[in-house]
Short mmCIF file of C-alpha atoms in Angstrom, two decimals:
data_model
loop_
_atom_site.label_atom_id
_atom_site.label_comp_id
_atom_site.label_asym_id
_atom_site.label_seq_id
_atom_site.Cartn_x
_atom_site.Cartn_y
_atom_site.Cartn_z
CA MET A 25 3.00 -31.18 24.05
CA LEU A 26 -0.34 -30.09 22.60
CA THR A 27 -1.90 -33.09 20.85
CA ASP A 28 -5.40 -33.56 19.45
CA ASN A 29 -7.62 -36.63 19.30
CA PHE A 30 -6.10 -37.62 15.95
CA GLY A 31 -2.50 -37.78 17.16
CA ARG A 32 -1.43 -34.50 15.56
CA LYS A 33 1.13 -32.44 17.50
CA PHE A 34 1.07 -28.65 17.49
CA TYR A 35 4.42 -26.87 17.39
CA TYR A 36 3.24 -23.71 15.61
CA LEU A 37 1.12 -20.77 16.84
CA ARG A 38 -0.24 -18.03 14.59
CA LEU A 39 -0.75 -15.04 16.87
CA SER A 40 -2.86 -12.17 15.53
CA ILE A 41 -2.19 -8.83 17.24
CA THR A 42 -4.73 -6.73 15.28
CA ASP A 43 -7.40 -7.37 12.68
CA VAL A 44 -7.02 -3.89 11.15
CA CYS A 45 -5.49 -3.74 7.66
CA ASN A 46 -4.66 -0.66 5.61
CA PHE A 47 -4.76 -2.39 2.19
CA ARG A 48 -7.90 -2.92 0.12
CA CYS A 49 -7.04 -6.15 -1.69
CA ASN A 50 -9.77 -7.14 -4.12
CA TYR A 51 -9.91 -10.73 -2.88
CA CYS A 52 -9.95 -9.83 0.80
CA LEU A 53 -11.10 -6.32 1.82
CA PRO A 54 -12.20 -4.62 -1.41
CA ASP A 55 -14.12 -1.98 0.55
CA GLY A 56 -11.37 -1.50 3.11
CA TYR A 57 -11.35 -2.50 6.76
CA GLN A 58 -14.78 -2.41 8.39
CA CYS A 59 -14.80 -2.76 12.19
CA ASP A 60 -17.87 -4.58 13.55
CA HIS A 61 -16.64 -5.05 17.12
CA ASP A 62 -14.84 -3.25 19.94
CA ARG A 63 -11.11 -3.03 19.23
CA ASP A 64 -10.23 -4.78 22.46
CA PHE A 65 -7.08 -6.27 21.00
CA LEU A 66 -4.60 -8.27 23.04
CA SER A 67 -2.45 -6.06 25.25
CA PHE A 68 1.31 -6.46 25.37
CA ALA A 69 1.05 -8.22 28.74
CA GLU A 70 -1.61 -10.59 27.40
CA ILE A 71 0.53 -11.38 24.36
CA LYS A 72 3.44 -12.29 26.64
CA ARG A 73 1.17 -14.64 28.62
CA VAL A 74 -0.09 -16.31 25.45
CA ALA A 75 3.48 -16.88 24.25
CA LYS A 76 4.59 -18.19 27.65
CA ALA A 77 1.68 -20.63 27.93
CA PHE A 78 2.11 -22.02 24.43
CA GLY A 79 5.89 -22.22 24.87
CA GLN A 80 5.39 -24.35 27.98
CA LEU A 81 2.94 -26.54 26.01
CA GLY A 82 5.52 -27.41 23.36
CA THR A 83 5.11 -24.61 20.81
CA GLU A 84 8.41 -23.83 19.08
CA LYS A 85 7.35 -21.29 16.45
CA ILE A 86 5.20 -18.18 16.70
CA ARG A 87 4.04 -16.31 13.62
CA ILE A 88 2.85 -12.77 14.37
CA THR A 89 0.01 -11.80 12.05
CA GLY A 90 -2.85 -9.33 11.61
CA GLY A 91 -4.66 -7.80 9.82
CA GLU A 92 -1.48 -5.82 9.27
CA PRO A 93 0.65 -6.27 12.42
CA SER A 94 2.96 -3.32 11.69
CA LEU A 95 0.04 -0.98 12.42
CA ARG A 96 0.82 -1.66 16.08
CA LYS A 97 3.59 0.64 17.26
CA ASP A 98 4.74 -1.91 19.84
CA LEU A 99 5.46 -4.58 17.20
CA PRO A 100 9.25 -4.58 17.86
CA ASP A 101 8.56 -5.15 21.56
CA ILE A 102 6.14 -7.97 20.71
CA ILE A 103 8.72 -9.65 18.47
CA ALA A 104 11.35 -9.38 21.21
CA ALA A 105 8.98 -10.73 23.87
CA CYS A 106 8.07 -13.76 21.76
CA LYS A 107 11.72 -14.39 20.88
CA GLN A 108 12.73 -14.27 24.55
CA THR A 109 10.01 -16.72 25.60
CA GLU A 110 11.28 -20.05 26.86
CA ASN A 111 11.11 -22.87 24.26
CA ILE A 112 10.23 -20.51 21.37
CA LYS A 113 12.91 -21.17 18.76
CA LYS A 114 11.55 -19.18 15.84
CA VAL A 115 9.58 -15.94 15.50
CA ALA A 116 8.07 -15.10 12.11
CA LEU A 117 6.05 -12.16 10.86
CA THR A 118 3.50 -11.80 8.06
CA SER A 119 3.10 -8.26 6.68
CA ASN A 120 1.99 -6.41 3.58
CA GLY A 121 5.33 -4.59 3.75
CA TYR A 122 3.89 -1.14 3.13
CA LYS A 123 6.69 0.49 5.15
CA LEU A 124 9.17 -2.36 5.04
CA PRO A 125 12.37 -0.31 4.45
CA GLU A 126 11.43 1.86 7.42
CA HIS A 127 10.69 -1.03 9.78
CA ILE A 128 12.89 -3.96 8.78
CA ASN A 129 15.95 -3.06 10.87
CA SER A 130 13.97 -2.64 14.09
CA TRP A 131 12.25 -5.98 13.48
CA LEU A 132 15.55 -7.72 12.88
CA ASP A 133 17.12 -6.08 15.92
CA SER A 134 14.22 -7.43 17.97
CA GLY A 135 15.05 -10.98 16.93
CA LEU A 136 12.86 -11.69 13.92
CA ASP A 137 13.82 -15.00 12.26
CA ALA A 138 11.46 -15.18 9.29
CA LEU A 139 9.51 -12.68 7.22
CA ASN A 140 6.52 -13.29 4.96
CA ILE A 141 5.47 -10.48 2.62
CA SER A 142 2.38 -10.47 0.40
CA ILE A 143 3.05 -9.65 -3.26
CA ASP A 144 0.16 -10.60 -5.52
CA SER A 145 1.77 -9.23 -8.69
CA LEU A 146 5.27 -8.22 -9.77
CA ASP A 147 3.71 -5.74 -12.22
CA PRO A 148 3.36 -2.36 -10.43
CA ARG A 149 0.11 -1.50 -12.22
CA GLN A 150 -1.45 -4.87 -11.48
CA PHE A 151 -0.22 -4.68 -7.88
CA HIS A 152 -1.98 -1.32 -7.52
CA ALA A 153 -5.15 -2.72 -9.07
CA ILE A 154 -5.19 -5.61 -6.59
CA THR A 155 -4.21 -3.81 -3.38
CA GLY A 156 -5.30 -0.22 -3.94
CA HIS A 157 -1.75 0.97 -3.21
CA ASP A 158 1.23 1.90 -5.36
CA LYS A 159 3.76 0.34 -2.99
CA LEU A 160 5.47 -2.43 -4.97
CA PRO A 161 8.86 -0.65 -5.46
CA ILE A 162 9.04 0.18 -1.74
CA ILE A 163 8.19 -3.40 -0.76
CA LEU A 164 10.80 -4.86 -3.13
CA LYS A 165 13.40 -2.47 -1.70
CA GLY A 166 12.56 -3.68 1.80
CA ILE A 167 12.88 -7.31 0.73
CA ASP A 168 16.33 -6.58 -0.69
CA MET A 169 17.29 -5.00 2.65
CA ALA A 170 16.05 -8.05 4.55
CA LEU A 171 17.98 -10.42 2.31
CA ALA A 172 21.14 -8.31 2.50
CA SER A 173 21.05 -8.45 6.30
CA GLY A 174 21.49 -12.21 6.28
CA LYS A 175 19.45 -12.33 9.51
CA THR A 176 16.12 -13.60 8.22
CA SER A 177 14.57 -15.93 5.70
CA VAL A 178 12.05 -14.32 3.35
CA LYS A 179 8.89 -15.81 1.90
CA ILE A 180 6.53 -14.15 -0.55
CA ASN A 181 2.80 -14.89 -0.39
CA THR A 182 0.89 -14.75 -3.68
CA VAL A 183 -2.84 -15.48 -3.78
CA LEU A 184 -3.66 -17.07 -7.13
CA MET A 185 -6.40 -15.36 -9.13
CA ARG A 186 -7.27 -16.37 -12.66
CA GLU A 187 -7.61 -12.88 -14.14
CA PHE A 188 -4.99 -11.05 -12.07
CA ASN A 189 -1.92 -13.27 -11.80
CA GLY A 190 -2.84 -16.85 -12.65
CA TYR A 191 -1.57 -16.37 -16.20
CA ASP A 192 1.77 -14.88 -15.12
CA ILE A 193 3.52 -17.71 -13.29
CA LYS A 194 6.49 -17.50 -15.67
CA THR A 195 7.34 -13.96 -14.48
CA TYR A 196 7.50 -15.15 -10.89
CA LEU A 197 9.73 -18.09 -11.77
CA GLU A 198 12.09 -15.83 -13.70
CA TRP A 199 12.34 -13.62 -10.60
CA LEU A 200 13.34 -16.68 -8.55
CA LYS A 201 16.31 -17.38 -10.81
CA ASP A 202 18.39 -14.84 -8.88
CA THR A 203 16.25 -14.05 -5.83
CA PRO A 204 16.72 -16.34 -2.77
CA VAL A 205 13.17 -16.22 -1.44
CA THR A 206 10.46 -18.86 -1.19
CA LEU A 207 7.52 -17.82 -3.32
CA ARG A 208 4.31 -19.39 -2.06
CA PHE A 209 1.36 -19.65 -4.41
CA ILE A 210 -1.79 -19.78 -2.28
CA GLU A 211 -5.07 -21.07 -3.63
CA LEU A 212 -7.85 -18.53 -3.24
CA MET A 213 -10.12 -19.72 -0.46
CA GLN A 214 -13.84 -19.21 -0.19
CA THR A 215 -14.99 -17.10 2.75
CA GLY A 216 -18.31 -15.74 3.95
CA ASP A 217 -18.23 -12.70 1.68
CA ASN A 218 -16.39 -13.70 -1.51
CA GLN A 219 -18.31 -16.58 -3.10
CA GLU A 220 -18.88 -14.86 -6.45
CA PHE A 221 -15.26 -13.68 -6.62
CA PHE A 222 -14.06 -17.16 -5.61
CA ASN A 223 -16.10 -18.89 -8.31
CA LYS A 224 -14.71 -16.54 -10.95
CA GLN A 225 -11.06 -16.39 -9.85
CA HIS A 226 -10.16 -19.72 -8.20
CA VAL A 227 -7.10 -21.44 -9.70
CA GLN A 228 -6.07 -24.97 -8.72
CA ALA A 229 -2.46 -24.91 -7.53
CA SER A 230 -2.19 -28.63 -8.33
CA ARG A 231 -1.78 -27.67 -11.99
CA ILE A 232 1.25 -25.55 -11.08
CA LYS A 233 2.63 -28.48 -9.07
CA GLN A 234 2.39 -30.78 -12.08
CA LYS A 235 4.21 -28.23 -14.25
CA LEU A 236 6.96 -27.72 -11.66
CA ILE A 237 7.63 -31.45 -11.41
CA LEU A 238 7.77 -31.79 -15.19
CA ASP A 239 10.29 -28.92 -15.27
CA GLY A 240 12.62 -30.61 -12.79
CA TRP A 241 11.57 -29.05 -9.47
CA LEU A 242 12.08 -31.38 -6.49
CA PRO A 243 10.23 -31.52 -3.14
CA SER A 244 11.97 -30.05 -0.08
CA ILE A 245 12.08 -31.86 3.26
CA ARG A 246 9.52 -30.50 5.74
CA ASP A 247 10.45 -29.37 9.23
CA LYS A 248 8.08 -30.32 12.07
CA SER A 249 7.19 -26.64 12.60
CA SER A 250 6.74 -25.89 8.90
CA GLY A 251 3.53 -24.33 7.68
CA PRO A 252 1.05 -25.90 5.25
CA ALA A 253 3.03 -25.29 2.04
CA GLN A 254 4.49 -28.03 -0.13
CA GLU A 255 7.89 -26.61 -1.11
CA PHE A 256 10.02 -27.32 -4.18
CA TYR A 257 13.56 -26.41 -5.19
CA HIS A 258 15.47 -26.47 -8.47
CA PRO A 259 19.28 -26.52 -8.82
CA ASP A 260 19.15 -23.72 -11.40
CA TYR A 261 17.14 -21.35 -9.18
CA GLN A 262 18.17 -19.43 -6.05
CA GLY A 263 14.56 -19.22 -4.92
CA LYS A 264 12.08 -21.93 -4.00
CA VAL A 265 8.38 -22.41 -4.76
CA GLY A 266 5.76 -23.26 -2.17
CA LEU A 267 2.19 -24.34 -2.87
CA ILE A 268 -0.63 -23.98 -0.35
CA MET A 269 -3.53 -26.10 -1.56
CA PRO A 270 -6.30 -26.22 1.07
CA TYR A 271 -8.64 -28.07 -1.30
CA SER A 272 -6.16 -30.87 -1.93
CA LYS A 273 -6.66 -34.38 -0.56
CA ASP A 274 -5.32 -34.91 2.97
CA PHE A 275 -4.40 -31.21 3.40
CA CYS A 276 -5.31 -31.36 7.10
CA ASN A 277 -3.39 -34.56 7.90
CA THR A 278 -0.20 -32.65 8.68
CA CYS A 279 -1.86 -29.79 10.58
CA ASN A 280 0.55 -28.57 13.27
CA ARG A 281 -0.72 -25.06 13.98
CA LEU A 282 -3.26 -23.23 16.09
CA ARG A 283 -4.35 -19.61 16.02
CA VAL A 284 -5.07 -17.03 18.68
CA SER A 285 -6.99 -14.04 17.36
CA ALA A 286 -6.35 -10.40 18.23
CA LEU A 287 -9.44 -10.60 20.44
CA GLY A 288 -7.95 -13.40 22.52
CA LYS A 289 -9.87 -16.33 21.02
CA LEU A 290 -8.32 -19.72 20.30
CA HIS A 291 -9.12 -20.98 16.81
CA LEU A 292 -8.50 -24.71 16.50
CA CYS A 293 -8.90 -24.36 12.73
CA LEU A 294 -8.67 -21.28 10.52
CA PHE A 295 -12.18 -22.14 9.33
CA THR A 296 -14.00 -22.81 12.61
CA GLU A 297 -17.44 -21.55 13.48
CA ALA A 298 -16.18 -19.35 16.29
CA GLY A 299 -13.10 -18.89 18.43
CA LEU A 300 -12.95 -20.12 22.00
CA SER A 301 -12.30 -17.21 24.34
CA LEU A 302 -9.14 -17.21 26.46
CA LYS A 303 -9.57 -13.62 27.67
CA GLU A 304 -10.54 -14.40 31.26
CA TYR A 305 -7.41 -16.56 31.63
CA LEU A 306 -5.13 -13.82 30.34
CA GLN A 307 -5.67 -11.43 33.23
CA GLN A 308 -3.22 -13.02 35.67
CA ASP A 309 0.51 -13.69 35.54
CA ASP A 310 0.07 -17.35 36.52
CA VAL A 311 -0.37 -19.14 33.16
CA GLU A 312 -1.28 -22.56 34.61
CA PRO A 313 -5.07 -21.98 34.35
CA LEU A 314 -4.54 -20.69 30.79
CA LYS A 315 -2.55 -23.80 29.86
CA GLN A 316 -5.20 -26.08 31.35
CA GLN A 317 -7.92 -24.33 29.37
CA ILE A 318 -5.98 -24.60 26.10
CA VAL A 319 -5.41 -28.33 26.66
CA ALA A 320 -9.11 -28.84 27.47
CA MET A 321 -10.16 -26.98 24.32
CA MET A 322 -8.03 -29.25 22.10
CA SER A 323 -10.64 -32.01 22.42
CA ASP A 324 -12.91 -29.95 20.13
CA LYS A 325 -10.49 -29.94 17.18
CA LYS A 326 -11.93 -31.71 14.15
CA ALA A 327 -10.07 -33.99 11.74
CA THR A 328 -10.44 -31.60 8.83
CA HIS A 329 -11.85 -28.29 7.68
CA PHE A 330 -15.12 -28.28 5.73
CA LEU A 331 -14.15 -26.12 2.76
CA HIS A 332 -15.05 -28.93 0.37
CA ASP A 333 -18.63 -28.60 1.61
CA ASN A 334 -18.54 -24.80 1.09
CA LEU A 335 -18.61 -24.31 4.85
CA THR A 336 -16.30 -21.45 5.82
CA GLY A 337 -17.39 -21.04 9.44
CA ALA A 338 -16.95 -17.61 10.97
CA THR A 339 -14.30 -16.57 8.45
CA LYS A 340 -15.94 -13.59 6.77
CA ASN A 341 -12.86 -12.44 4.85
CA LEU A 342 -9.28 -13.55 4.23
CA ALA A 343 -7.86 -10.80 6.46
CA MET A 344 -9.18 -12.79 9.41
CA LEU A 345 -6.76 -15.60 8.55
CA GLY A 346 -3.72 -13.45 9.19
CA GLY A 347 -1.64 -14.22 6.12
#
């Protein structure tokens, strides 16, 4: 079992398979994807070795992320490979859903257990203004297809922004009355290139939490491989609400996840100065040296991120965090 110097155990791997994204979200990539490195992304064989090594080290959940992971044509094969890896109990995917109706069945057939889709507004015009794409009806259709299959849980990621959706929480809650998804409000995070936007748009999710509790929402029990969200349910709603509050007190105490980037670097925190390269250990089928290197690198994991000190490390934009 992967454990750090603070006694935290790591059951959850976020595995990025590309850093390319085809959306131009105003809080993330307003000018579109800009490549400043060689696109030497993890190969299919390397991805299988990463999954195998982490599975043998106690990881039970892999979330496949990007960028936008569906831009890789071998995504169904990657899902299947992760799902078939020993000790991996759950495979999740984070996507912008731009071709969700077209892809969802192949993902499900490959063994996908959980799907996260980004929807930053339920108003089609506002959605277009945020993302640069008029795709909301297509994405909602794909979500309905996923729910109808009964094969996967669905979560919706919504980045809170004061002027774009922070005033419209009621619309989301009304949607949850009859829609069995978990809607996760994510606090906008400061990165290397968005300080002015962050200062103008940041909304504290703690205020939403207070309102939910006053309105009768109750906390859900966390699973050991759950992500960072605090989740709430209400007996009158089919859907749930999750809150991801990275600026809240003790946010890092329950950290249970690591990240491997599309370039084969281990990130002990989403906001570290630089990833630790695993590439040289991914070139052979024997994963023992890879496992030993991962374990050795764990000694560098810090107790907390440094967002409160406005230190965002090497995270230049939110696309690097993989959803």
